[in-house]
Structure formats: structure tokens, C-alpha cells
PDB file of C-alpha atoms in Angstrom:
ATOM      1  CA  MET A  55       0.000   0.000   0.000  1.00  0.00           C
ATOM      2  CA  LYS A  56       1.333   3.466  -0.898  1.00  0.00           C
ATOM      3  CA  SER A  57       1.584   6.368   1.505  1.00  0.00           C
ATOM      4  CA  ALA A  58       0.969  10.018   0.671  1.00  0.00           C
ATOM      5  CA  HIS A  59       4.750  10.474   0.653  1.00  0.00           C
ATOM      6  CA  ASP A  60       5.057   7.665  -1.916  1.00  0.00           C
ATOM      7  CA  LEU A  61       2.494   9.342  -4.175  1.00  0.00           C
ATOM      8  CA  VAL A  62       4.312  12.668  -3.968  1.00  0.00           C
ATOM      9  CA  ALA A  63       7.654  11.006  -4.742  1.00  0.00           C
ATOM     10  CA  GLU A  64       6.154   9.247  -7.785  1.00  0.00           C
ATOM     11  CA  ALA A  65       4.630  12.491  -9.036  1.00  0.00           C
ATOM     12  CA  LYS A  66       7.971  14.302  -8.637  1.00  0.00           C
ATOM     13  CA  VAL A  67       9.593  11.730 -10.923  1.00  0.00           C
ATOM     14  CA  ARG A  68       7.094  12.666 -13.655  1.00  0.00           C
ATOM     15  CA  THR A  69       7.218  16.414 -13.070  1.00  0.00           C
ATOM     16  CA  HIS A  70       9.959  18.847 -13.986  1.00  0.00           C
ATOM     17  CA  GLU A  71      10.765  20.822 -10.848  1.00  0.00           C
ATOM     18  CA  VAL A  72      12.299  24.240 -11.366  1.00  0.00           C
ATOM     19  CA  GLU A  73      15.025  25.042  -8.853  1.00  0.00           C
ATOM     20  CA  LEU A  74      14.670  28.324  -6.988  1.00  0.00           C
ATOM     21  CA  GLN A  75      17.474  30.115  -8.868  1.00  0.00           C
ATOM     22  CA  ALA A  76      15.703  29.424 -12.197  1.00  0.00           C
ATOM     23  CA  THR A  77      12.193  30.158 -10.973  1.00  0.00           C
ATOM     24  CA  GLU A  78      11.921  33.813 -11.980  1.00  0.00           C
ATOM     25  CA  ALA A  79      12.946  32.994 -15.568  1.00  0.00           C
ATOM     26  CA  ALA A  80      10.508  30.059 -15.666  1.00  0.00           C
ATOM     27  CA  ILE A  81       7.686  32.314 -14.453  1.00  0.00           C
ATOM     28  CA  ARG A  82       8.551  35.010 -17.017  1.00  0.00           C
ATOM     29  CA  ASN A  83       8.468  32.414 -19.800  1.00  0.00           C
ATOM     30  CA  ALA A  84       5.252  30.760 -18.615  1.00  0.00           C
ATOM     31  CA  ASP A  85       1.763  31.523 -19.798  1.00  0.00           C
ATOM     32  CA  LEU A  86       0.281  30.765 -16.396  1.00  0.00           C
ATOM     33  CA  LEU A  87       1.559  30.855 -12.820  1.00  0.00           C
ATOM     34  CA  LEU A  88      -0.774  28.638 -10.844  1.00  0.00           C
ATOM     35  CA  GLU A  89      -0.979  28.145  -7.110  1.00  0.00           C
ATOM     36  CA  VAL A  90      -2.737  25.025  -5.841  1.00  0.00           C
ATOM     37  CA  ARG A  91      -2.904  25.931  -2.143  1.00  0.00           C
ATOM     38  CA  GLU A  92      -6.216  26.641  -0.447  1.00  0.00           C
ATOM     39  CA  ALA A  93      -7.804  30.101  -0.698  1.00  0.00           C
ATOM     40  CA  ASP A  94      -6.895  31.073   2.879  1.00  0.00           C
ATOM     41  CA  GLU A  95      -3.238  30.239   2.216  1.00  0.00           C
ATOM     42  CA  PHE A  96      -3.344  32.282  -0.986  1.00  0.00           C
ATOM     43  CA  GLN A  97      -4.844  35.252   0.892  1.00  0.00           C
ATOM     44  CA  ALA A  98      -2.024  35.099   3.447  1.00  0.00           C
ATOM     45  CA  GLY A  99       0.522  35.724   0.680  1.00  0.00           C
ATOM     46  CA  HIS A 100       1.426  34.529  -2.795  1.00  0.00           C
ATOM     47  CA  ILE A 101       3.795  35.118  -5.684  1.00  0.00           C
ATOM     48  CA  PRO A 102       2.701  38.185  -7.716  1.00  0.00           C
ATOM     49  CA  GLY A 103       0.737  37.322 -10.861  1.00  0.00           C
ATOM     50  CA  THR A 104      -0.586  34.024  -9.541  1.00  0.00           C
ATOM     51  CA  LEU A 105      -3.927  32.408 -10.340  1.00  0.00           C
ATOM     52  CA  ASN A 106      -5.200  30.354  -7.402  1.00  0.00           C
ATOM     53  CA  ILE A 107      -7.031  27.096  -8.084  1.00  0.00           C
ATOM     54  CA  PRO A 108      -6.980  24.775  -5.054  1.00  0.00           C
ATOM     55  CA  ARG A 109      -5.645  21.279  -5.714  1.00  0.00           C
ATOM     56  CA  LYS A 110      -8.931  19.591  -4.867  1.00  0.00           C
ATOM     57  CA  ILE A 111     -10.750  21.242  -7.808  1.00  0.00           C
ATOM     58  CA  LEU A 112      -7.875  21.793 -10.227  1.00  0.00           C
ATOM     59  CA  GLU A 113      -8.740  19.321 -12.978  1.00  0.00           C
ATOM     60  CA  PHE A 114     -12.415  20.342 -12.999  1.00  0.00           C
ATOM     61  CA  LYS A 115     -11.718  24.073 -12.953  1.00  0.00           C
ATOM     62  CA  ILE A 116      -9.027  24.006 -15.629  1.00  0.00           C
ATOM     63  CA  ASP A 117     -11.116  21.719 -17.842  1.00  0.00           C
ATOM     64  CA  ASN A 118     -14.086  24.105 -17.634  1.00  0.00           C
ATOM     65  CA  THR A 119     -12.195  27.353 -18.218  1.00  0.00           C
ATOM     66  CA  PRO A 120     -11.963  28.024 -21.969  1.00  0.00           C
ATOM     67  CA  GLU A 121      -8.983  30.381 -21.537  1.00  0.00           C
ATOM     68  CA  LEU A 122      -7.018  27.474 -20.056  1.00  0.00           C
ATOM     69  CA  SER A 123      -8.004  24.825 -22.585  1.00  0.00           C
ATOM     70  CA  THR A 124      -4.959  25.187 -24.854  1.00  0.00           C
ATOM     71  CA  ARG A 125      -2.814  22.183 -24.059  1.00  0.00           C
ATOM     72  CA  ASP A 126       0.438  23.886 -25.026  1.00  0.00           C
ATOM     73  CA  LEU A 127       0.170  26.473 -22.238  1.00  0.00           C
ATOM     74  CA  GLY A 128       3.370  26.882 -20.287  1.00  0.00           C
ATOM     75  CA  ILE A 129       2.260  26.303 -16.696  1.00  0.00           C
ATOM     76  CA  VAL A 130       4.321  26.794 -13.546  1.00  0.00           C
ATOM     77  CA  LEU A 131       2.670  25.365 -10.428  1.00  0.00           C
ATOM     78  CA  TYR A 132       3.447  25.829  -6.783  1.00  0.00           C
ATOM     79  CA  CYS A 133       2.086  25.123  -3.335  1.00  0.00           C
ATOM     80  CA  LYS A 134       3.550  25.536   0.149  1.00  0.00           C
ATOM     81  CA  THR A 135       6.520  23.152  -0.124  1.00  0.00           C
ATOM     82  CA  SER A 136       5.874  21.273  -3.421  1.00  0.00           C
ATOM     83  CA  GLY A 137       4.010  18.367  -1.820  1.00  0.00           C
ATOM     84  CA  ARG A 138       0.774  19.322  -3.603  1.00  0.00           C
ATOM     85  CA  ALA A 139       2.219  20.884  -6.761  1.00  0.00           C
ATOM     86  CA  ALA A 140       3.890  17.766  -8.131  1.00  0.00           C
ATOM     87  CA  PRO A 141       0.787  15.606  -7.594  1.00  0.00           C
ATOM     88  CA  ALA A 142      -1.248  18.390  -9.247  1.00  0.00           C
ATOM     89  CA  ALA A 143       1.072  18.464 -12.262  1.00  0.00           C
ATOM     90  CA  ALA A 144       0.697  14.742 -12.999  1.00  0.00           C
ATOM     91  CA  PRO A 145      -3.034  14.823 -13.857  1.00  0.00           C
ATOM     92  CA  LEU A 146      -2.532  17.975 -15.921  1.00  0.00           C
ATOM     93  CA  GLN A 147       0.054  16.065 -17.926  1.00  0.00           C
ATOM     94  CA  ASP A 148      -2.425  13.187 -18.237  1.00  0.00           C
ATOM     95  CA  MET A 149      -4.940  15.728 -19.576  1.00  0.00           C
ATOM     96  CA  GLY A 150      -2.478  16.647 -22.341  1.00  0.00           C
ATOM     97  CA  TYR A 151      -0.765  19.735 -20.919  1.00  0.00           C
ATOM     98  CA  ARG A 152       2.775  19.322 -22.202  1.00  0.00           C
ATOM     99  CA  LYS A 153       4.612  22.211 -20.541  1.00  0.00           C
ATOM    100  CA  VAL A 154       3.921  21.784 -16.831  1.00  0.00           C
ATOM    101  CA  ARG A 155       6.553  22.537 -14.199  1.00  0.00           C
ATOM    102  CA  SER A 156       6.505  22.984 -10.457  1.00  0.00           C
ATOM    103  CA  ILE A 157       8.621  25.143  -8.171  1.00  0.00           C
ATOM    104  CA  ALA A 158      11.004  23.097  -6.018  1.00  0.00           C
ATOM    105  CA  GLY A 159      10.405  24.002  -2.383  1.00  0.00           C
ATOM    106  CA  GLY A 160       7.220  25.885  -3.247  1.00  0.00           C
ATOM    107  CA  PHE A 161       6.104  29.143  -1.702  1.00  0.00           C
ATOM    108  CA  ASP A 162       8.127  28.564   1.466  1.00  0.00           C
ATOM    109  CA  ALA A 163      11.397  28.447  -0.509  1.00  0.00           C
ATOM    110  CA  TRP A 164      10.356  31.478  -2.570  1.00  0.00           C
ATOM    111  CA  SER A 165       9.490  33.641   0.444  1.00  0.00           C
ATOM    112  CA  ALA A 166      12.509  32.425   2.493  1.00  0.00           C
ATOM    113  CA  ALA A 167      14.733  33.628  -0.357  1.00  0.00           C
ATOM    114  CA  GLY A 168      13.270  37.126   0.046  1.00  0.00           C
ATOM    115  CA  LYS A 169      11.457  37.081  -3.292  1.00  0.00           C
ATOM    116  CA  ALA A 170       8.408  39.305  -3.882  1.00  0.00           C
ATOM    117  CA  VAL A 171       5.228  38.269  -2.092  1.00  0.00           C
ATOM    118  CA  THR A 172       1.799  39.800  -2.578  1.00  0.00           C
ATOM    119  CA  THR A 173      -0.914  39.930   0.043  1.00  0.00           C
ATOM    120  CA  PRO A 174      -4.320  41.195  -0.972  1.00  0.00           C
ATOM    121  CA  SER A 175      -5.268  44.399   0.763  1.00  0.00           C
ATOM    122  CA  LEU A 176      -8.656  44.687   2.323  1.00  0.00           C
ATOM    123  CA  PRO A 177     -10.576  47.961   2.279  1.00  0.00           C
ATOM    124  CA  SER A 178     -10.364  50.116   5.355  1.00  0.00           C
ATOM    125  CA  PHE A 179     -13.695  50.751   7.034  1.00  0.00           C
ATOM    126  CA  GLU A 180     -12.460  53.581   9.235  1.00  0.00           C
TER     127      GLU A 180
END
């Protein structure tokens, strides 16, 4: 029987992970920067220019969004540490997306390196 760790390790074998030093170039060259964390995690901070689609609905949402239907989109995925991004990339590849990558170390590695982080601002009611 496989563990969650086993499934992540298998997905990482199938998925090209972009190392942190190459991440900014990969994002610049991508058509879509996609975060698969939950909405509350996204609201706490994310990489600028990111579209958030939580892992649990990714295949359904991407399949039903005409702007994302082109299978040659360059997609860079990330999550907190890459434990969800690699398993999210595998089904996208199965769906025919040919240029899917994930960020090694995820958002934690990005923010620890002092890279730009966006947090949505809420309106002031004062």
C-alpha cells in the first residue's frame, strides 16, 4: 500500500521541478503561474501574478475554463513546499498539458529567499 509520501515522490519523478534560482525565468516564460494551495493560504501571501485554483478542484476548474483549454500552455505550479504541486502536475500532464513545471520548495522556498510576495489588501472601514 502506498503512503501520501510515496504518491508525492512518484509524481515528482514525472514532473519537472524548477530550482529556486531558475524560478523567476521560468515564471517570465510561462503563460500561467498557478498556485494550488487553499484560498486562505493564498490570501495570506502569494507570488505576484498568480492564479489560485486549489488542488482539490484543479482538474475540474481548468477543464471548464476556456482560456485554459490550450494544451500547449506553459504552466508553472506551486504550493507551500511542493508536496501538492507535483501531484497536481501529474493529472494535468495526463490531460495533455505538455509544458507543466513545479517550483522546487514551493512558496516557502520562494518567500525564504526574500522574493516578492503579494498579500491582498482589504478595504479600510475607518
